[in-house]
Short mmCIF file of C-alpha atoms in Angstrom, two decimals:
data_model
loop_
_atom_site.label_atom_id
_atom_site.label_comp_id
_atom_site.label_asym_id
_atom_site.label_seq_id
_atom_site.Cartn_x
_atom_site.Cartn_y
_atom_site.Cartn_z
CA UNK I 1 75.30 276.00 111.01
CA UNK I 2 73.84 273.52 113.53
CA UNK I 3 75.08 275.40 116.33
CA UNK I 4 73.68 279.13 114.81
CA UNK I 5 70.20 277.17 114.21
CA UNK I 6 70.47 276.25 117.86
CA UNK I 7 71.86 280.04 119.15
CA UNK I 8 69.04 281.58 117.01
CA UNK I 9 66.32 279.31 118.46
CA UNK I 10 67.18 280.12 121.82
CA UNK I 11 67.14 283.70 121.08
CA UNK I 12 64.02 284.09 119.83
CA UNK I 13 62.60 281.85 122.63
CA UNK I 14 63.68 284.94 124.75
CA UNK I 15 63.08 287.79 123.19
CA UNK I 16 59.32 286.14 121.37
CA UNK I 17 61.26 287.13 117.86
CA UNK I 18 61.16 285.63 114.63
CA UNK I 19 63.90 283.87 112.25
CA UNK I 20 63.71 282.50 109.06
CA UNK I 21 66.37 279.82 107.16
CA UNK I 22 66.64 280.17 103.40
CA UNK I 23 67.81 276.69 102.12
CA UNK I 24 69.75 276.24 98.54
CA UNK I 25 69.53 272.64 97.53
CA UNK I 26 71.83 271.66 94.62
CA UNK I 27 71.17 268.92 92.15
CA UNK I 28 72.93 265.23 93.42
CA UNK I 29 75.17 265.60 90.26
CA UNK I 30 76.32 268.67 90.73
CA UNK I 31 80.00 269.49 90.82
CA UNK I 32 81.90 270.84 93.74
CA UNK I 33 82.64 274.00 91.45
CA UNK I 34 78.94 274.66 91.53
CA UNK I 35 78.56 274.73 95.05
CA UNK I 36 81.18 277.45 95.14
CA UNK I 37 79.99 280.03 93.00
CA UNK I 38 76.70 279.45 94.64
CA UNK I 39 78.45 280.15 97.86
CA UNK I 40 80.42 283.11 96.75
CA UNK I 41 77.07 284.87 95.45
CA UNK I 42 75.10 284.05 99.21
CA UNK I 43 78.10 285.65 100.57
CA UNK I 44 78.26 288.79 98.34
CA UNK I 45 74.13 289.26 98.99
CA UNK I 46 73.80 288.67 102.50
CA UNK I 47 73.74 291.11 104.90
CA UNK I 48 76.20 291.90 108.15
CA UNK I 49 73.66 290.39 110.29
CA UNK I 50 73.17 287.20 108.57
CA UNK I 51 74.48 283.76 108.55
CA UNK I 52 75.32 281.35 105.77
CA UNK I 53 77.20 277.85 105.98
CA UNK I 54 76.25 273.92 104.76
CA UNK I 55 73.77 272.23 105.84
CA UNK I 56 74.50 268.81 103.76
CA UNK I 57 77.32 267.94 101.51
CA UNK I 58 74.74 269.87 98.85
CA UNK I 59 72.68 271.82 100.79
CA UNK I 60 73.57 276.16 101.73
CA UNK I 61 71.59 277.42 104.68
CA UNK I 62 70.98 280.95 105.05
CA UNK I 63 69.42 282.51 108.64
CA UNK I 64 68.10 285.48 108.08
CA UNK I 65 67.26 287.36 111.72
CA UNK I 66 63.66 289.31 111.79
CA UNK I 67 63.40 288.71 108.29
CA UNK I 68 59.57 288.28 106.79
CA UNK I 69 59.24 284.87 104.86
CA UNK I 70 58.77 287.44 101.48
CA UNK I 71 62.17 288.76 102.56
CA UNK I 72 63.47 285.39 102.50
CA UNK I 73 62.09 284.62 98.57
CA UNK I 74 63.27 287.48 97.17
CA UNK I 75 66.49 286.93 98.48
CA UNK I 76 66.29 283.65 96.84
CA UNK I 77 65.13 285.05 93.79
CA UNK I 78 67.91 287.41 93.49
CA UNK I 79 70.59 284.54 93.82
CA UNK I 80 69.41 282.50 91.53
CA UNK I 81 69.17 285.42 89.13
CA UNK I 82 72.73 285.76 89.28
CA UNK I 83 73.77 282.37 88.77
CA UNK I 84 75.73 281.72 85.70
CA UNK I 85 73.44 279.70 83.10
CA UNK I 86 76.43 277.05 83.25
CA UNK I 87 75.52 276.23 87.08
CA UNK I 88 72.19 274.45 87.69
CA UNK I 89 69.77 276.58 89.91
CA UNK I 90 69.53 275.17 93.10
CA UNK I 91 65.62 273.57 94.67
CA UNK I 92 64.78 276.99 97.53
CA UNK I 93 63.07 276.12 100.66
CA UNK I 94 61.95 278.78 103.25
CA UNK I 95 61.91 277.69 106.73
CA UNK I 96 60.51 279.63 109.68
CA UNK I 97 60.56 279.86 113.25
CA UNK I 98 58.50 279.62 115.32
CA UNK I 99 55.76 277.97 113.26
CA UNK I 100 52.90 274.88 113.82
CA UNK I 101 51.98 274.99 110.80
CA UNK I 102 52.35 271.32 109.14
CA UNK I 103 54.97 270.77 106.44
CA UNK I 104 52.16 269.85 104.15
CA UNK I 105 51.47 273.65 103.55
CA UNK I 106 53.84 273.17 100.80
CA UNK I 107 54.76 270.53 98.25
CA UNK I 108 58.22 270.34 98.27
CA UNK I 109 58.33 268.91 94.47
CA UNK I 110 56.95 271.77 93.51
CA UNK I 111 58.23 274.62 91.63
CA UNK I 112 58.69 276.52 94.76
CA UNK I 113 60.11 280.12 92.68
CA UNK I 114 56.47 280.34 91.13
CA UNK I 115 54.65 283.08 93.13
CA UNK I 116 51.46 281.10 94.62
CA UNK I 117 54.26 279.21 96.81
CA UNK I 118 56.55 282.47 97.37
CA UNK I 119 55.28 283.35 100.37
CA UNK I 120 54.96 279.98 102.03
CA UNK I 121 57.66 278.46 104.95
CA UNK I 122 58.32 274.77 105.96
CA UNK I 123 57.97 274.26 110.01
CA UNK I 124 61.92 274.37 111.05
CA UNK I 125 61.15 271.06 113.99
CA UNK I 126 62.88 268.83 111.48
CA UNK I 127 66.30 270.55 110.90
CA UNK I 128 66.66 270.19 114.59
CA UNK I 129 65.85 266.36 115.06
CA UNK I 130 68.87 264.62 116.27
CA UNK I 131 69.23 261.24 114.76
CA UNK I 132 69.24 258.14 117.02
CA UNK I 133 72.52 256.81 117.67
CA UNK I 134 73.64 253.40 117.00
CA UNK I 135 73.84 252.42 120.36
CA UNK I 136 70.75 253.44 121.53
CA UNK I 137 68.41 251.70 118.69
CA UNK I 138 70.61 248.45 119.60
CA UNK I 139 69.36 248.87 123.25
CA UNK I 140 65.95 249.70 122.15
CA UNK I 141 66.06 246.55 120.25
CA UNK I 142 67.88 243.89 123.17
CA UNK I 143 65.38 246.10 125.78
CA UNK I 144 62.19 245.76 123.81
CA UNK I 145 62.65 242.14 123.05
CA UNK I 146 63.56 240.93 126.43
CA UNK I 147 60.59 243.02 128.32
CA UNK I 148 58.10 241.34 125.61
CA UNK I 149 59.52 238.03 126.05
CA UNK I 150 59.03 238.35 129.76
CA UNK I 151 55.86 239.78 130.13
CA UNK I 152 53.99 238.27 127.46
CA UNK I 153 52.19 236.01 130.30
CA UNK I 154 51.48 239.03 132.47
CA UNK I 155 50.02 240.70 129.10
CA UNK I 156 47.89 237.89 128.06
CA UNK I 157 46.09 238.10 131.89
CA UNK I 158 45.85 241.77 131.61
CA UNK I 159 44.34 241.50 128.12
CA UNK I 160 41.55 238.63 129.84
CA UNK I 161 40.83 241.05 132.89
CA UNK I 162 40.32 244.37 130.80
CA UNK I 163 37.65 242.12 128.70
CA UNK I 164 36.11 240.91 131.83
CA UNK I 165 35.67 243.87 133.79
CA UNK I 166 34.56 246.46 131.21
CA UNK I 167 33.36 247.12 127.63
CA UNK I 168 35.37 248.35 125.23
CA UNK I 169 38.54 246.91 123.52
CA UNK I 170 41.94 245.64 124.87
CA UNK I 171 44.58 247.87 123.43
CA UNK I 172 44.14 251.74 123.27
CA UNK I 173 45.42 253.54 120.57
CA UNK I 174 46.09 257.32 120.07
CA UNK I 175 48.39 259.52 118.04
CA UNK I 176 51.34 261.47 119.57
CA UNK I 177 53.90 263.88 118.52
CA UNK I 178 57.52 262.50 117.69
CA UNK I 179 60.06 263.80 116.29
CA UNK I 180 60.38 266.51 114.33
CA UNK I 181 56.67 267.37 114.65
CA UNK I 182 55.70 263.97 112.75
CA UNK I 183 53.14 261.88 114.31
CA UNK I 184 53.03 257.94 115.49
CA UNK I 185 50.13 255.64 117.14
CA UNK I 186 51.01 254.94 120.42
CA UNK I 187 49.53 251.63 122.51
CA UNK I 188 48.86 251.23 125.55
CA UNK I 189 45.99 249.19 127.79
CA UNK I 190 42.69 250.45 128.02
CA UNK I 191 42.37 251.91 131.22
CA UNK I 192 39.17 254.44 130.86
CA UNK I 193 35.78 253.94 129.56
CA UNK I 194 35.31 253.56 125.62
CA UNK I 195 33.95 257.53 125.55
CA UNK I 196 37.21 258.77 127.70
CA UNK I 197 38.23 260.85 124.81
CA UNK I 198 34.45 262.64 123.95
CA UNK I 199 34.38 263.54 127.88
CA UNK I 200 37.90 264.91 127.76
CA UNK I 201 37.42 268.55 126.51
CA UNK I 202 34.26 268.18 129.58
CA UNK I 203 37.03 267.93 131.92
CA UNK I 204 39.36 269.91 131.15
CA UNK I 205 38.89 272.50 133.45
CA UNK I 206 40.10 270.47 136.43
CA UNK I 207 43.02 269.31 134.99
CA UNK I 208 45.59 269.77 137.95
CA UNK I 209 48.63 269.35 135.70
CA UNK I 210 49.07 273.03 134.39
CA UNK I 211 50.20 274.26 131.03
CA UNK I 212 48.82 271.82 128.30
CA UNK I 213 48.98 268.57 129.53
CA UNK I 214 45.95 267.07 130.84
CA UNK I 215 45.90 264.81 134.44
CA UNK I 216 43.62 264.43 137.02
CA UNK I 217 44.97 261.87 139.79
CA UNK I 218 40.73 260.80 140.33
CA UNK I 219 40.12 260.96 137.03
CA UNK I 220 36.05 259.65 136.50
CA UNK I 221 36.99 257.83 133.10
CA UNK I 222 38.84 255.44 134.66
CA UNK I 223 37.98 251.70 135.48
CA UNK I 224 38.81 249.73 138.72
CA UNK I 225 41.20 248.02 136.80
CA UNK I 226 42.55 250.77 135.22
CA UNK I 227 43.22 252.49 138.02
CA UNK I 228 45.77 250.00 139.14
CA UNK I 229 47.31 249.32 135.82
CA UNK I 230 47.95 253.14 135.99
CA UNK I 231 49.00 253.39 139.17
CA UNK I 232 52.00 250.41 138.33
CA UNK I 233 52.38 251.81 134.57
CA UNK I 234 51.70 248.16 133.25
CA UNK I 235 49.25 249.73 131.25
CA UNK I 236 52.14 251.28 129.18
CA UNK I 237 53.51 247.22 128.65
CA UNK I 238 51.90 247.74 124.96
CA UNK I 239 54.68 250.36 123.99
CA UNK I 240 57.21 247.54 123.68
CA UNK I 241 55.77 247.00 120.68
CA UNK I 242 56.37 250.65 119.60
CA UNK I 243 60.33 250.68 121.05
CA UNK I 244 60.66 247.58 118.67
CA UNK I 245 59.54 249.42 115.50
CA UNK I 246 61.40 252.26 116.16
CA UNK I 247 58.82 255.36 117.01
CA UNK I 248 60.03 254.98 120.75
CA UNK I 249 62.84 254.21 122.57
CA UNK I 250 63.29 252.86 125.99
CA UNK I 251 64.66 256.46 127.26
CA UNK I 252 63.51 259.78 125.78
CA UNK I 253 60.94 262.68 126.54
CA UNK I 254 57.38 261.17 126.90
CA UNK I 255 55.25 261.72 123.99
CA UNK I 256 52.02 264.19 124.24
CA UNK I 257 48.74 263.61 122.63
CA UNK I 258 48.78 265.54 119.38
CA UNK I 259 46.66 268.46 120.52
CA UNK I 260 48.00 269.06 124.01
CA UNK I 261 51.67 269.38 122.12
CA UNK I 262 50.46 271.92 120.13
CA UNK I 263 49.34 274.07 122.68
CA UNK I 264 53.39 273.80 123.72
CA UNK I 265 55.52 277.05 123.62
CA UNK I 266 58.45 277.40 120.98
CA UNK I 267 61.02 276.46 123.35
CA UNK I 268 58.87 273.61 124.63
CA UNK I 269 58.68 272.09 121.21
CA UNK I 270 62.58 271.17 122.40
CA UNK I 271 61.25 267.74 122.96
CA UNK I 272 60.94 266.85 119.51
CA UNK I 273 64.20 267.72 119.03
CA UNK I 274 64.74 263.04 119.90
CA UNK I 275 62.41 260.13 119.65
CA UNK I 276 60.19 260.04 122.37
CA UNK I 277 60.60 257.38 125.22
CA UNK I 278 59.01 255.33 128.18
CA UNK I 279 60.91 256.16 130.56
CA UNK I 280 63.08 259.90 131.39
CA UNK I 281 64.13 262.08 134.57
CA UNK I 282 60.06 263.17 134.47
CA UNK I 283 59.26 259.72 135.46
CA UNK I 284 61.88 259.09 138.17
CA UNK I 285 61.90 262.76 139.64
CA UNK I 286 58.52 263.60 139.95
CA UNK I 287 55.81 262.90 137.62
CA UNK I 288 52.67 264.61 138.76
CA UNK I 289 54.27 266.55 141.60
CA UNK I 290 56.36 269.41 139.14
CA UNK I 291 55.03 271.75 137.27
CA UNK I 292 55.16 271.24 133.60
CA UNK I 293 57.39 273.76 132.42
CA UNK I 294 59.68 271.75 135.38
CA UNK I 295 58.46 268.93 133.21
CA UNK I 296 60.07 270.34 130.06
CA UNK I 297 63.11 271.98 131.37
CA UNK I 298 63.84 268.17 132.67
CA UNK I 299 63.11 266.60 128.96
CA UNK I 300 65.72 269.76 127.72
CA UNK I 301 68.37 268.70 130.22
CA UNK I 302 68.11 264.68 129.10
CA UNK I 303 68.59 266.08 125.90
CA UNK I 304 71.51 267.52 126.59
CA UNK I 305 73.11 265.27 128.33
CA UNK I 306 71.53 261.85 126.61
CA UNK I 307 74.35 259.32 126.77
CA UNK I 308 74.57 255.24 127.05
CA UNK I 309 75.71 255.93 130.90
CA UNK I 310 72.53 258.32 131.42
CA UNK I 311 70.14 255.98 129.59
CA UNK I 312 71.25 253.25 131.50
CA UNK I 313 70.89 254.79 134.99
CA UNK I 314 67.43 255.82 134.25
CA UNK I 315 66.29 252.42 133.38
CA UNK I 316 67.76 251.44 136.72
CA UNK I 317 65.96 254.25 138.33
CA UNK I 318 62.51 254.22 137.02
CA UNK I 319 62.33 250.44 138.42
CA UNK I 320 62.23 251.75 141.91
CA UNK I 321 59.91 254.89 140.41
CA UNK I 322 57.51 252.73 139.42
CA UNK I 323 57.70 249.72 142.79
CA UNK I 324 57.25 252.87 144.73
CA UNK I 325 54.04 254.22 142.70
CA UNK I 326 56.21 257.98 142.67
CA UNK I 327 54.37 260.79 141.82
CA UNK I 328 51.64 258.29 139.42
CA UNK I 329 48.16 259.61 138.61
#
């Protein structure tokens, strides 16, 4: 089922279509009997062109190809309608894709057969989140408490010069996309003025990144200091802090402020598909100089191919990256 989630995504990334998932949640004390006649009747009402399989040890998905969200309800209806009164009726979720719209449109907990919630869908970003693997959170972990141990003096004179040299406070705070669409405060060293964020929609216009994301490489916001904290990314020292709590990791796709990563395309929502990181082939391949569907495709292909080996020999390679002030704005 992962792997028709994943075939279906990419197809309507091409062809601009629609697809929804219809998802049959039994009870946790259900019996394995249950399951099976539930099974047997999504089989028996699904059409030629439509795909059914587990998605959990309790769970049925259904994808349902250029199928309205109503189409996907009544389906619903209609199997739970011919469920024996001996087999629990299963919790129905309706999932669609492509969608921005924030799971909160619906309250899971809800009755969700009554009608005011028949015609509602759930985001699909977090059926394609890939967990973080064991090995990688233990890296995150060693990584994040080794680079704080080491450059807590270097932080502590940063923190002293930023108060020195301009107004404002020490740590800057924002929210960014993770994954699965959910959001996190990231830190990072003031390097702009304290109204950076009321002038950017001002500035916009000269952003010389295209797509979304907003850079300017002599950006007026920024300090003296800043400038140079940018330019060696010690202004991103703070996100240590974030690796150690777990809503980054020392390799992964580089998270975007909330509203430029809505203004992403389906197939550049990929990115959410892993936790977001400090460092990925962006970073040491680039940066400013690639256009940022280049950007993406480069995020897609780490994602792909993410690994201890591949993690590893971007950590090596961003030191360079970074000595060398590559492609920085």
């Amino acid at each position: 089922m992962r792997a028709i989630l994943d075939r279906e995504r990419m197809r309507c990334d091409r062809g601009r279509s629609t697809f929804v998932l219809l998802k049959l949640t039994l009870s946790r004390h259900c019996e394995e009997s249950e399951l099976a006649v539930v099974a047997r009747i999504v089989s028996d009402r699904i059409r030629l062109t439509d795909d059914a399989g587990l998605l959990g040890a309790r769970s049925i998905g259904v994808v349902l190809p250029e199928t309205p969200v109503s189409g996907a309800w009544k389906l619903a209806e209609g199997i739970r309608d011919l469920l024996p009164s001996a087999v629990r009726r299963p919790k129905c979720n309706v999932y669609l894709y492509p969608s921005h719209r924030k799971p909160a449109d619906i309250d899971e907990d809800a009755d969700t057969d009554r009608p005011k919630n028949r015609q509602k869908a759930l985001p699909m970003h977090e059926l394609f989140v890939q967990p973080l693997p064991m090995w990688k959170r233990a890296m995150d972990i060693v990584g994040a408490v080794t680079g704080i141990a080491l450059a807590v003096p270097l932080m502590l004179l940063i923190a002293v010069m930023i108060k020195a040299t301009s107004r404002g406070p020490i740590i800057f705070t924002q929210k960014r996309d993770t994954a699965g669409g959910r959001q996190f405060t990231i830190y990072k060293f003031r390097t702009m003025s304290v109204d950076a964020e009321q002038r950017k929609s001002a500035l916009r216009p000269f952003s010389e990144q295209d797509g979304p994301a907003f850079k300017i490489a002599k950006d007026p916001r920024i300090t003296p200091l800043g400038r140079l904290l940018r330019a060696t990314s010690i202004d991103e020292l703070p996100q240590l802090f974030n690796v150690l709590v777990g809503d980054m990791s020392l390799v992964g796709p580089r998270p975007l402020p909330c509203d430029e990563s809505s203004r992403c395309e389906p197939w550049q929502q990929r990115r959410l598909d892993v936790t977001p990181g400090l460092t990925c082939i962006w970073q040491v391949r680039g940066r400013s100089a690639v256009s940022f569907s280049e950007w993406i495709r480069m995020d897609v292909k780490y994602i792909r191919s993410r690994s201890l080996v591949t993690d590893v020999k971007l950590i090596l390679q961003t030191i360079p990256a970074v000595a060398l002030r590559r492609g920085g704005c």
